[in-house]
C-alpha angles and dihedrals in degrees: 000000000000125000095264092051091046092050091049090047092050093047090049091048092049093050092049092050097035093121091051092048090052087059090073086078092059102028122067102224090218090061100034121110112261096258094055091041090056093048092048095048094045090048092052091049092048093051091052089058097050 
């Protein structure tokens, strides 16, 4: 996967999971259930790369 494909993939992923990413504002990642914690952390990482 080249950088352009990766960027498109990340932007698509972020848009699909936008509602979950917004949850980081109301859910403390340290207390979130594992599934939400994973989504929040992956979302933060993805946004750093775009």
